[in-house]
Amino acid sequence: MNRTLAGILLASAAMAMPTAAFSKTFVYCSEASPEGFDPSHYTAGTTFDASAHPIYNRLLDFRPGTTEIIPSLAERWEVSPDGKAYTFYLRKGVKWHSNETFTPTREFNADDVIFTFERQGDPKNPWHEYLPGTSYEYYHSMEFDTLIEAIERVDDHTVRFKLSRPEAPFLSTVALHFTSIMSKEYADQLQQLGRQPDFNTQPIGTGPFKFVAYQQDAAIRYQKNPDYWGEKAKVDDLLFAITPDAAVRLQKLRSGECHLMPYPAPADIEGIKADPQLKIEEEAGLNVGYLAYNTQMAPFDNPKVRKALNMAMNKQAIVDSVFLGGAQPAKNPIPPTMWSYNDRVVDDPYDPEAAKKILEEEGVRDLKMKLWAMSAQRPYMPNGRRTAEIMQADLAKVGVTAEIVSFEWGEYLAKSMEPGRDGAVILGWTGASGDPDNFLSVLLTCAGAGSGGANRAFWCNEEFSSLVAEAKVNADMGARTRAYEKAQEVFKKEAPWFTIAHSTHYVPMRKEVEGFVVSPLGDYTFETVDLAE
């Protein structure tokens, strides 16, 4: 939809309460549309930026700009000596948002925490399948369905999680987006009215901004939450101007139509740095881009074939021509800035002749496959189409015919989860915490390989999964590190992915923007931003 920012503002303002003439509006040119506004169903950063961060809170959070865990809706917590019970003491006086159809009659309490987790883990809960075709991908991939045995309501402001086993990364996982706390009272009202889908389109939270309106594929409008329990937002209105094209985002940034944008095209970085109206912040991204084979389908069920395909593709050429120096080649599924990164792992060499020989030895001739190319820009993949074209040309040299396919971002994510998916899919991951478990467990264990999981390779290796499970239950950092290092060796030997790159995170903004904190987790949050006079 081709619309000017003024048009978006006027249209969204018509659906919102009038604001004072001096109100301050911050405009973020986002890269894609959210899949919905109930974060528990999704894993995409685009969706979390539009839902989990502005609208909701979690029991715990990460200190801005770090991976340090800090209190949020839970003021403090206690862990039992055996590591199997976590007691959270909840913040008092936290008010829920309201909208035209819902006015809360009570403040946040333990019932909301229990509802948030139980609806994801209990198939009998009436809210478990309120949206046809969706799943609790993160909850399942983090193995919460087997980890959480019970959640006890000690009193209005105390809840206790009883676990089936010790879980070293439990606190960092409780700070992740999918655990955003939802209003049970709002859910009960929608259920009585027969309007359960509104839970995903008319969100109610406790966060720094209140949802006002969403115009499909055009704009999302939020207003400052005047009753926010924490430090109030600096701006009065927040607008997401959905702008999929990086060149158009940059044009809007330069013209003043937006104040900040994500994911600039690598070719534009130097020009942004030279523009006196703009500034750009950068840091090493906690991410990985990859190509995931469907390891459940022949011939991709053969690790030798996967290795051969990896050797057929020129990784350095992809890094040079797609990332233009803003990334480093990846050999492991976790980035080198993360603890337990195994630098002893040796990457697959680029060797087309050896690749062709292996394919012949394995009886693979005239292979035809689908090569899935991302339609959206992400920090780990600035141009999925160009990456797929380089791969396609390289694979052709070893006798493999790759057909490039692509879909709208939300459809791409959904279809790439289907177990019968043909070929290999380009995707990636930005860490949602500073723990390797957020990569290795979510993306590569047997728990995530089934229906509804985040393991797009559908790869289930018992040795790998056992090593990750061993690390999860061990509180000793040295032991955890050794287990994760060994898991990376197994991953490289079995090659469920072609690891592509770890990219640098660039955030361009106008000079008048103040207070934006670049997140190592790739999040875009705006409660601290301000505009200089």
Short mmCIF file of C-alpha atoms in Angstrom, two decimals:
data_model
loop_
_atom_site.label_atom_id
_atom_site.label_comp_id
_atom_site.label_asym_id
_atom_site.label_seq_id
_atom_site.Cartn_x
_atom_site.Cartn_y
_atom_site.Cartn_z
CA MET A 1 0.00 0.00 0.00
CA ASN A 2 1.68 3.24 -1.16
CA ARG A 3 0.80 5.98 1.32
CA THR A 4 2.49 9.11 2.60
CA LEU A 5 3.23 9.39 6.29
CA ALA A 6 0.81 12.30 6.54
CA GLY A 7 -1.94 10.04 5.21
CA ILE A 8 -1.11 7.32 7.69
CA LEU A 9 -1.10 9.79 10.56
CA LEU A 10 -4.44 11.27 9.58
CA ALA A 11 -6.06 7.87 9.12
CA SER A 12 -4.74 6.44 12.38
CA ALA A 13 -5.51 9.63 14.27
CA ALA A 14 -9.12 9.38 13.15
CA MET A 15 -9.39 6.10 15.06
CA ALA A 16 -7.65 7.41 18.16
CA MET A 17 -8.50 9.77 20.95
CA PRO A 18 -7.60 13.38 20.16
CA THR A 19 -4.22 14.50 21.47
CA ALA A 20 -2.96 17.91 22.49
CA ALA A 21 -1.37 20.13 19.85
CA PHE A 22 2.00 19.87 21.55
CA SER A 23 2.02 16.07 21.77
CA LYS A 24 5.21 14.39 20.62
CA THR A 25 4.98 11.60 18.02
CA PHE A 26 7.82 9.20 17.30
CA VAL A 27 7.68 7.40 13.95
CA TYR A 28 9.43 4.09 13.39
CA CYS A 29 9.65 2.82 9.81
CA SER A 30 9.27 -0.90 10.52
CA GLU A 31 10.29 -3.51 7.98
CA ALA A 32 7.21 -5.74 7.90
CA SER A 33 3.75 -6.34 9.30
CA PRO A 34 3.33 -8.24 12.56
CA GLU A 35 1.75 -11.67 12.42
CA GLY A 36 -0.51 -10.70 15.32
CA PHE A 37 -0.43 -9.08 18.77
CA ASP A 38 -0.44 -12.16 21.02
CA PRO A 39 3.33 -12.83 21.33
CA SER A 40 2.92 -16.38 22.62
CA HIS A 41 2.15 -17.71 19.13
CA TYR A 42 5.15 -16.32 17.27
CA THR A 43 8.95 -16.19 17.09
CA ALA A 44 9.58 -13.32 14.65
CA GLY A 45 11.30 -10.18 15.90
CA THR A 46 9.02 -8.03 13.76
CA THR A 47 6.02 -9.32 15.71
CA PHE A 48 7.71 -8.93 19.10
CA ASP A 49 8.72 -5.34 18.30
CA ALA A 50 5.07 -4.53 17.59
CA SER A 51 3.54 -6.48 20.49
CA ALA A 52 5.69 -7.81 23.33
CA HIS A 53 7.75 -4.66 23.83
CA PRO A 54 5.33 -1.73 23.61
CA ILE A 55 2.16 -3.41 24.91
CA TYR A 56 3.17 -6.05 27.44
CA ASN A 57 5.53 -6.88 30.30
CA ARG A 58 6.97 -10.15 31.53
CA LEU A 59 7.84 -11.37 35.01
CA LEU A 60 11.47 -10.54 34.28
CA ASP A 61 13.23 -8.51 31.62
CA PHE A 62 16.69 -7.68 30.32
CA ARG A 63 18.44 -4.49 31.30
CA PRO A 64 18.39 -2.24 28.19
CA GLY A 65 21.45 -2.77 26.05
CA THR A 66 22.49 -5.96 27.89
CA THR A 67 21.47 -9.57 28.53
CA GLU A 68 21.38 -9.00 32.32
CA ILE A 69 18.14 -10.21 33.93
CA ILE A 70 16.25 -7.58 35.94
CA PRO A 71 12.88 -7.49 37.78
CA SER A 72 9.76 -6.49 35.88
CA LEU A 73 6.28 -7.64 36.91
CA ALA A 74 8.07 -9.79 39.48
CA GLU A 75 9.91 -7.59 41.97
CA ARG A 76 12.04 -10.45 43.27
CA TRP A 77 12.32 -14.23 43.17
CA GLU A 78 13.65 -17.20 45.11
CA VAL A 79 15.01 -20.52 43.86
CA SER A 80 14.79 -23.70 45.93
CA PRO A 81 18.06 -25.51 46.83
CA ASP A 82 17.29 -28.33 44.38
CA GLY A 83 16.62 -25.85 41.54
CA LYS A 84 13.13 -27.22 40.94
CA ALA A 85 10.96 -24.49 42.48
CA TYR A 86 10.93 -20.79 41.57
CA THR A 87 8.86 -18.39 43.66
CA PHE A 88 8.06 -14.99 42.15
CA TYR A 89 6.88 -12.05 44.27
CA LEU A 90 4.70 -9.88 42.06
CA ARG A 91 4.63 -6.12 41.78
CA LYS A 92 1.57 -4.46 43.33
CA GLY A 93 -0.43 -1.60 41.85
CA VAL A 94 0.11 -2.54 38.17
CA LYS A 95 -2.83 -1.38 36.05
CA TRP A 96 -4.12 -3.00 32.88
CA HIS A 97 -4.80 -1.03 29.73
CA SER A 98 -8.39 -0.40 28.65
CA ASN A 99 -10.08 0.06 25.28
CA GLU A 100 -13.55 0.89 23.94
CA THR A 101 -14.96 -2.49 24.96
CA PHE A 102 -12.92 -3.39 28.05
CA THR A 103 -12.40 -1.58 31.33
CA PRO A 104 -10.49 -3.63 33.92
CA THR A 105 -12.03 -4.01 37.37
CA ARG A 106 -8.83 -5.15 39.06
CA GLU A 107 -5.05 -4.78 38.88
CA PHE A 108 -2.51 -7.36 37.71
CA ASN A 109 -2.24 -10.38 40.01
CA ALA A 110 -1.23 -14.05 40.22
CA ASP A 111 -4.27 -15.22 38.21
CA ASP A 112 -2.87 -13.48 35.12
CA VAL A 113 0.49 -15.22 35.46
CA ILE A 114 -1.11 -18.64 35.81
CA PHE A 115 -3.44 -17.99 32.86
CA THR A 116 -0.52 -16.86 30.66
CA PHE A 117 1.43 -20.08 31.11
CA GLU A 118 -1.37 -22.62 31.50
CA ARG A 119 -3.13 -21.67 28.27
CA GLN A 120 0.09 -22.46 26.39
CA GLY A 121 0.80 -25.75 28.11
CA ASP A 122 -2.64 -27.25 28.69
CA PRO A 123 -4.40 -28.55 25.53
CA LYS A 124 -7.68 -28.63 27.48
CA ASN A 125 -7.53 -24.92 28.28
CA PRO A 126 -10.22 -23.08 26.24
CA TRP A 127 -7.58 -20.55 25.18
CA HIS A 128 -5.09 -23.14 23.97
CA GLU A 129 -6.47 -23.26 20.42
CA TYR A 130 -8.47 -20.06 20.17
CA LEU A 131 -6.77 -19.25 16.86
CA PRO A 132 -7.03 -22.01 14.24
CA GLY A 133 -3.73 -23.05 12.70
CA THR A 134 -1.44 -21.45 15.24
CA SER A 135 0.77 -23.06 17.86
CA TYR A 136 2.86 -22.17 20.88
CA GLU A 137 6.11 -22.65 19.02
CA TYR A 138 8.41 -21.09 21.61
CA TYR A 139 6.74 -22.75 24.60
CA HIS A 140 7.08 -26.15 22.95
CA SER A 141 10.65 -25.60 21.71
CA MET A 142 11.80 -24.52 25.17
CA GLU A 143 10.27 -27.79 26.49
CA PHE A 144 8.07 -25.93 28.96
CA ASP A 145 5.33 -28.50 28.35
CA THR A 146 7.47 -31.13 30.11
CA LEU A 147 9.43 -28.78 32.38
CA ILE A 148 6.57 -27.03 34.23
CA GLU A 149 4.74 -29.51 36.44
CA ALA A 150 2.55 -26.98 38.23
CA ILE A 151 2.10 -23.28 38.97
CA GLU A 152 0.81 -22.56 42.47
CA ARG A 153 -1.08 -19.45 43.47
CA VAL A 154 0.41 -18.75 46.89
CA ASP A 155 -1.55 -15.50 47.21
CA ASP A 156 -2.61 -12.54 45.05
CA HIS A 157 0.98 -11.45 44.54
CA THR A 158 2.99 -14.67 44.82
CA VAL A 159 3.29 -17.56 42.38
CA ARG A 160 5.45 -20.67 42.56
CA PHE A 161 6.59 -22.66 39.54
CA LYS A 162 7.30 -26.33 40.24
CA LEU A 163 9.62 -27.90 37.68
CA SER A 164 10.16 -31.52 36.74
CA ARG A 165 13.92 -31.00 36.67
CA PRO A 166 16.49 -28.28 37.38
CA GLU A 167 16.70 -25.76 34.54
CA ALA A 168 19.75 -23.48 34.49
CA PRO A 169 18.38 -21.03 31.85
CA PHE A 170 14.87 -20.85 33.39
CA LEU A 171 15.09 -17.21 34.54
CA SER A 172 16.37 -15.98 31.18
CA THR A 173 13.62 -17.95 29.43
CA VAL A 174 10.96 -16.39 31.67
CA ALA A 175 12.17 -13.01 30.35
CA LEU A 176 11.49 -13.99 26.73
CA HIS A 177 8.72 -12.49 24.60
CA PHE A 178 6.44 -15.56 24.55
CA THR A 179 5.93 -15.25 28.32
CA SER A 180 4.36 -11.77 28.03
CA ILE A 181 1.73 -11.61 30.77
CA MET A 182 -1.88 -11.43 29.55
CA SER A 183 -5.05 -10.31 31.30
CA LYS A 184 -7.22 -13.21 32.42
CA GLU A 185 -10.12 -10.84 33.06
CA TYR A 186 -9.97 -9.59 29.46
CA ALA A 187 -9.80 -13.18 28.19
CA ASP A 188 -12.81 -14.18 30.30
CA GLN A 189 -14.84 -11.27 28.93
CA LEU A 190 -13.97 -12.07 25.31
CA GLN A 191 -14.84 -15.72 25.85
CA GLN A 192 -18.27 -14.80 27.28
CA LEU A 193 -18.91 -12.55 24.27
CA GLY A 194 -17.70 -15.15 21.76
CA ARG A 195 -14.99 -12.79 20.53
CA GLN A 196 -11.83 -14.73 21.37
CA PRO A 197 -9.94 -13.75 18.15
CA ASP A 198 -9.96 -10.13 19.42
CA PHE A 199 -7.31 -11.25 21.90
CA ASN A 200 -4.84 -11.26 19.00
CA THR A 201 -6.08 -8.10 17.27
CA GLN A 202 -7.19 -5.79 20.12
CA PRO A 203 -4.44 -6.37 22.70
CA ILE A 204 -4.60 -5.37 26.37
CA GLY A 205 -1.37 -5.28 28.36
CA THR A 206 0.47 -3.50 31.16
CA GLY A 207 3.30 -2.06 29.03
CA PRO A 208 4.57 1.49 28.41
CA PHE A 209 2.33 2.02 25.38
CA LYS A 210 -1.35 1.30 24.77
CA PHE A 211 -2.48 -0.16 21.45
CA VAL A 212 -4.76 2.22 19.51
CA ALA A 213 -5.19 0.90 15.96
CA TYR A 214 -3.67 -1.24 13.26
CA GLN A 215 -4.13 -0.65 9.56
CA GLN A 216 -3.12 -3.85 7.80
CA ASP A 217 0.29 -3.54 6.11
CA ALA A 218 0.29 0.24 6.60
CA ALA A 219 0.56 1.50 10.19
CA ILE A 220 0.24 0.67 13.86
CA ARG A 221 -0.51 3.41 16.36
CA TYR A 222 0.15 3.41 20.10
CA GLN A 223 -0.30 5.98 22.84
CA LYS A 224 1.77 6.55 25.94
CA ASN A 225 0.39 4.66 28.94
CA PRO A 226 -0.18 7.36 31.59
CA ASP A 227 -0.66 4.70 34.29
CA TYR A 228 2.49 2.75 33.54
CA TRP A 229 4.04 1.29 36.69
CA GLY A 230 7.62 2.00 35.52
CA GLU A 231 9.29 5.05 34.07
CA LYS A 232 6.84 6.72 31.70
CA ALA A 233 7.56 6.92 27.97
CA LYS A 234 9.11 10.20 26.78
CA VAL A 235 6.90 10.52 23.69
CA ASP A 236 3.11 10.78 23.63
CA ASP A 237 2.43 8.78 20.49
CA LEU A 238 4.32 5.98 18.78
CA LEU A 239 3.68 5.11 15.14
CA PHE A 240 4.97 2.11 13.22
CA ALA A 241 4.95 3.07 9.52
CA ILE A 242 5.24 -0.33 7.83
CA THR A 243 7.76 0.04 5.01
CA PRO A 244 9.12 -3.25 3.61
CA ASP A 245 11.55 -1.71 1.10
CA ALA A 246 14.88 -0.65 2.64
CA ALA A 247 15.40 2.08 0.03
CA VAL A 248 11.99 3.59 0.81
CA ARG A 249 12.68 3.41 4.55
CA LEU A 250 15.89 5.34 4.03
CA GLN A 251 14.13 7.89 1.82
CA LYS A 252 11.56 8.48 4.57
CA LEU A 253 14.29 8.78 7.17
CA ARG A 254 16.13 11.39 5.16
CA SER A 255 12.96 13.38 4.45
CA GLY A 256 11.96 13.39 8.12
CA GLU A 257 8.93 11.17 7.60
CA CYS A 258 10.30 8.75 10.15
CA HIS A 259 12.81 9.06 12.96
CA LEU A 260 14.41 5.60 13.01
CA MET A 261 14.57 2.57 10.73
CA PRO A 262 15.85 -1.02 10.95
CA TYR A 263 17.94 -3.06 8.56
CA PRO A 264 19.45 -0.62 6.06
CA ALA A 265 20.76 -2.10 2.83
CA PRO A 266 24.49 -2.82 3.30
CA ALA A 267 25.28 -0.68 0.25
CA ASP A 268 23.73 2.36 1.99
CA ILE A 269 25.75 2.25 5.22
CA GLU A 270 28.55 4.58 4.16
CA GLY A 271 26.11 7.10 2.71
CA ILE A 272 24.15 7.15 5.98
CA LYS A 273 27.34 7.78 7.93
CA ALA A 274 28.13 10.74 5.66
CA ASP A 275 24.64 12.34 5.93
CA PRO A 276 24.70 15.29 8.38
CA GLN A 277 21.01 14.81 9.22
CA LEU A 278 21.51 11.22 10.30
CA LYS A 279 23.50 9.09 12.69
CA ILE A 280 23.99 5.35 12.86
CA GLU A 281 24.77 3.02 15.72
CA GLU A 282 26.24 -0.43 15.27
CA GLU A 283 27.33 -3.48 17.22
CA ALA A 284 28.08 -7.13 16.61
CA GLY A 285 24.77 -8.94 16.28
CA LEU A 286 23.83 -11.88 18.47
CA ASN A 287 22.57 -13.72 15.42
CA VAL A 288 23.08 -16.35 12.76
CA GLY A 289 21.78 -16.72 9.22
CA TYR A 290 21.41 -20.25 7.88
CA LEU A 291 19.96 -22.58 5.25
CA ALA A 292 18.01 -25.43 6.89
CA TYR A 293 17.57 -28.69 4.99
CA ASN A 294 14.49 -30.81 5.58
CA THR A 295 16.41 -33.69 7.13
CA GLN A 296 13.30 -35.89 7.17
CA MET A 297 13.13 -36.09 3.38
CA ALA A 298 15.48 -37.90 0.98
CA PRO A 299 18.17 -37.17 -0.01
CA PHE A 300 18.51 -34.51 2.72
CA ASP A 301 18.16 -37.22 5.37
CA ASN A 302 21.74 -38.24 4.48
CA PRO A 303 24.35 -36.14 6.33
CA LYS A 304 26.90 -36.87 3.60
CA VAL A 305 24.59 -35.29 1.04
CA ARG A 306 24.07 -32.28 3.29
CA LYS A 307 27.84 -31.95 3.70
CA ALA A 308 28.28 -32.11 -0.07
CA LEU A 309 25.72 -29.38 -0.66
CA ASN A 310 27.42 -27.22 1.97
CA MET A 311 30.75 -27.68 0.15
CA ALA A 312 29.12 -26.70 -3.15
CA MET A 313 28.13 -23.21 -1.98
CA ASN A 314 30.58 -20.31 -1.75
CA LYS A 315 29.89 -18.82 1.68
CA GLN A 316 32.49 -16.07 1.36
CA ALA A 317 30.93 -14.90 -1.91
CA ILE A 318 27.57 -14.57 -0.12
CA VAL A 319 29.14 -12.59 2.73
CA ASP A 320 30.99 -10.33 0.28
CA SER A 321 28.16 -9.61 -2.15
CA VAL A 322 25.12 -9.68 0.16
CA PHE A 323 26.47 -8.35 3.45
CA LEU A 324 29.17 -6.11 1.89
CA GLY A 325 31.55 -6.50 4.79
CA GLY A 326 28.90 -6.17 7.49
CA ALA A 327 29.15 -9.80 8.60
CA GLN A 328 31.52 -12.68 9.17
CA PRO A 329 31.12 -16.21 7.82
CA ALA A 330 29.38 -18.55 10.27
CA LYS A 331 30.58 -22.03 11.11
CA ASN A 332 28.60 -22.65 14.31
CA PRO A 333 24.88 -22.21 15.11
CA ILE A 334 25.72 -19.65 17.83
CA PRO A 335 27.60 -16.37 17.29
CA PRO A 336 31.24 -15.93 18.36
CA THR A 337 30.25 -13.24 20.89
CA MET A 338 28.29 -15.83 22.92
CA TRP A 339 29.85 -17.82 25.75
CA SER A 340 30.59 -21.49 24.95
CA TYR A 341 31.27 -20.71 21.26
CA ASN A 342 33.51 -23.51 20.00
CA ASP A 343 36.21 -21.94 17.87
CA ARG A 344 37.91 -25.33 17.43
CA VAL A 345 35.16 -26.39 15.02
CA VAL A 346 36.41 -26.47 11.41
CA ASP A 347 34.02 -25.17 8.76
CA ASP A 348 33.10 -27.10 5.63
CA PRO A 349 35.41 -25.94 2.81
CA TYR A 350 34.13 -24.53 -0.45
CA ASP A 351 35.05 -27.38 -2.79
CA PRO A 352 32.65 -27.98 -5.71
CA GLU A 353 34.67 -30.87 -7.16
CA ALA A 354 34.69 -32.74 -3.86
CA ALA A 355 30.98 -31.98 -3.46
CA LYS A 356 30.19 -33.42 -6.89
CA LYS A 357 32.18 -36.56 -6.10
CA ILE A 358 30.35 -37.13 -2.78
CA LEU A 359 26.94 -36.71 -4.45
CA GLU A 360 27.91 -39.29 -7.09
CA GLU A 361 29.14 -41.71 -4.41
CA GLU A 362 25.82 -41.34 -2.56
CA GLY A 363 23.85 -42.03 -5.72
CA VAL A 364 22.43 -38.50 -5.98
CA ARG A 365 22.04 -37.48 -9.62
CA ASP A 366 19.94 -34.78 -11.27
CA LEU A 367 18.69 -33.58 -7.88
CA LYS A 368 15.87 -31.04 -8.08
CA MET A 369 15.04 -29.08 -4.93
CA LYS A 370 13.20 -26.02 -3.67
CA LEU A 371 15.32 -23.18 -2.33
CA TRP A 372 13.25 -20.93 -0.06
CA ALA A 373 14.18 -17.23 -0.17
CA MET A 374 13.07 -14.82 2.56
CA SER A 375 10.93 -11.90 1.41
CA ALA A 376 11.64 -9.73 4.47
CA GLN A 377 14.88 -8.15 5.61
CA ARG A 378 16.15 -9.32 8.95
CA PRO A 379 19.37 -8.49 10.81
CA TYR A 380 20.80 -11.90 9.88
CA MET A 381 19.72 -11.71 6.22
CA PRO A 382 19.62 -8.38 4.32
CA ASN A 383 18.67 -9.92 0.95
CA GLY A 384 17.24 -13.42 0.87
CA ARG A 385 16.59 -13.36 -2.87
CA ARG A 386 20.17 -12.42 -3.78
CA THR A 387 21.51 -15.06 -1.37
CA ALA A 388 19.30 -17.71 -2.95
CA GLU A 389 20.45 -16.73 -6.44
CA ILE A 390 24.12 -17.20 -5.47
CA MET A 391 23.29 -20.57 -3.92
CA GLN A 392 21.27 -21.55 -6.98
CA ALA A 393 24.18 -20.80 -9.33
CA ASP A 394 26.66 -22.69 -7.13
CA LEU A 395 24.41 -25.75 -6.82
CA ALA A 396 23.93 -25.84 -10.60
CA LYS A 397 27.70 -26.34 -10.96
CA VAL A 398 27.45 -29.67 -9.13
CA GLY A 399 24.37 -30.84 -11.04
CA VAL A 400 21.66 -29.68 -8.60
CA THR A 401 18.68 -27.75 -9.96
CA ALA A 402 17.31 -25.39 -7.31
CA GLU A 403 13.98 -23.65 -7.81
CA ILE A 404 13.71 -20.43 -5.77
CA VAL A 405 10.38 -19.94 -4.01
CA SER A 406 9.22 -17.16 -1.71
CA PHE A 407 6.14 -15.95 0.15
CA GLU A 408 4.96 -12.99 2.21
CA TRP A 409 6.86 -13.02 5.52
CA GLY A 410 4.11 -14.38 7.76
CA GLU A 411 3.17 -17.06 5.24
CA TYR A 412 6.85 -17.90 4.72
CA LEU A 413 7.32 -18.56 8.44
CA ALA A 414 4.16 -20.66 8.63
CA LYS A 415 4.83 -22.75 5.52
CA SER A 416 8.47 -23.33 6.41
CA MET A 417 7.26 -25.12 9.58
CA GLU A 418 5.29 -27.72 7.63
CA PRO A 419 6.98 -31.14 7.99
CA GLY A 420 6.51 -32.01 4.32
CA ARG A 421 8.28 -28.88 3.13
CA ASP A 422 10.50 -29.56 0.15
CA GLY A 423 14.15 -28.58 -0.04
CA ALA A 424 15.92 -26.04 2.14
CA VAL A 425 14.82 -22.76 3.69
CA ILE A 426 16.85 -19.59 4.28
CA LEU A 427 16.21 -18.30 7.77
CA GLY A 428 18.07 -17.09 10.81
CA TRP A 429 17.83 -16.23 14.46
CA THR A 430 18.63 -13.33 16.74
CA GLY A 431 19.17 -14.41 20.32
CA ALA A 432 16.37 -13.43 22.67
CA SER A 433 18.66 -13.93 25.67
CA GLY A 434 22.37 -14.25 26.33
CA ASP A 435 22.14 -18.00 26.86
CA PRO A 436 23.24 -20.54 24.18
CA ASP A 437 20.15 -22.56 25.06
CA ASN A 438 18.06 -19.95 23.23
CA PHE A 439 19.77 -21.01 19.99
CA LEU A 440 20.62 -24.66 20.46
CA SER A 441 17.51 -25.85 22.29
CA VAL A 442 14.94 -23.82 20.35
CA LEU A 443 16.33 -24.34 16.87
CA LEU A 444 17.97 -27.76 16.83
CA THR A 445 16.78 -30.24 19.47
CA CYS A 446 14.30 -33.07 19.00
CA ALA A 447 11.76 -31.13 21.08
CA GLY A 448 11.52 -28.43 18.39
CA ALA A 449 11.57 -30.85 15.45
CA GLY A 450 7.93 -31.86 15.66
CA SER A 451 4.81 -30.04 14.59
CA GLY A 452 4.74 -26.49 15.91
CA GLY A 453 8.43 -26.34 16.81
CA ALA A 454 11.10 -23.89 15.62
CA ASN A 455 13.47 -26.57 14.27
CA ARG A 456 13.09 -25.83 10.55
CA ALA A 457 15.51 -28.65 9.68
CA PHE A 458 13.24 -31.16 11.49
CA TRP A 459 16.54 -32.58 12.72
CA CYS A 460 16.41 -34.96 15.68
CA ASN A 461 19.80 -36.16 16.84
CA GLU A 462 19.74 -37.89 20.22
CA GLU A 463 23.39 -37.17 21.02
CA PHE A 464 22.98 -33.46 20.32
CA SER A 465 19.70 -33.21 22.24
CA SER A 466 21.18 -35.09 25.21
CA LEU A 467 24.13 -32.71 25.38
CA VAL A 468 21.82 -29.69 25.34
CA ALA A 469 19.62 -31.28 28.00
CA GLU A 470 22.73 -31.99 30.12
CA ALA A 471 23.72 -28.33 29.90
CA LYS A 472 20.22 -27.16 30.83
CA VAL A 473 20.11 -29.03 34.15
CA ASN A 474 23.67 -28.15 35.24
CA ALA A 475 24.27 -24.97 37.22
CA ASP A 476 28.05 -25.21 36.77
CA MET A 477 29.11 -22.88 33.93
CA GLY A 478 32.19 -24.93 33.09
CA ALA A 479 30.15 -28.10 32.69
CA ARG A 480 27.53 -26.27 30.63
CA THR A 481 30.21 -24.83 28.37
CA ARG A 482 31.77 -28.25 27.73
CA ALA A 483 28.39 -29.75 26.84
CA TYR A 484 27.54 -26.91 24.45
CA GLU A 485 30.97 -27.11 22.81
CA LYS A 486 30.49 -30.82 22.18
CA ALA A 487 26.98 -30.17 20.84
CA GLN A 488 28.45 -27.77 18.28
CA GLU A 489 30.84 -30.50 17.12
CA VAL A 490 27.93 -32.90 16.63
CA PHE A 491 26.02 -30.21 14.74
CA LYS A 492 28.93 -29.61 12.37
CA LYS A 493 29.44 -33.32 11.74
CA GLU A 494 25.75 -33.90 10.95
CA ALA A 495 25.23 -30.62 8.99
CA PRO A 496 21.48 -30.00 9.31
CA TRP A 497 22.23 -26.40 8.22
CA PHE A 498 24.49 -24.55 5.85
CA THR A 499 25.59 -21.84 8.29
CA ILE A 500 25.88 -18.53 6.43
CA ALA A 501 26.84 -15.49 8.50
CA HIS A 502 26.80 -13.53 11.75
CA SER A 503 25.92 -9.96 10.81
CA THR A 504 26.62 -6.56 12.31
CA HIS A 505 23.55 -4.77 13.68
CA TYR A 506 23.14 -1.25 12.17
CA VAL A 507 20.51 1.22 13.42
CA PRO A 508 20.16 4.48 11.42
CA MET A 509 18.21 7.36 12.94
CA ARG A 510 17.79 11.09 12.66
CA LYS A 511 20.14 13.35 14.63
CA GLU A 512 17.32 14.61 16.85
CA VAL A 513 16.64 11.13 18.26
CA GLU A 514 17.77 10.73 21.84
CA GLY A 515 17.70 7.83 24.27
CA PHE A 516 17.41 4.90 21.87
CA VAL A 517 19.30 1.90 23.27
CA VAL A 518 20.68 -0.59 20.75
CA SER A 519 19.87 -4.08 21.97
CA PRO A 520 22.30 -6.98 21.56
CA LEU A 521 19.13 -9.06 21.18
CA GLY A 522 18.05 -7.12 18.09
CA ASP A 523 14.96 -5.67 19.77
CA TYR A 524 13.48 -2.28 18.86
CA THR A 525 11.97 -0.68 21.96
CA PHE A 526 10.89 2.93 22.33
CA GLU A 527 9.94 3.68 25.93
CA THR A 528 13.26 5.51 26.43
CA VAL A 529 13.37 7.47 23.16
CA ASP A 530 12.90 11.22 22.93
CA LEU A 531 13.14 13.91 20.29
CA ALA A 532 15.38 16.92 20.83
CA GLU A 533 13.65 20.26 20.44
#
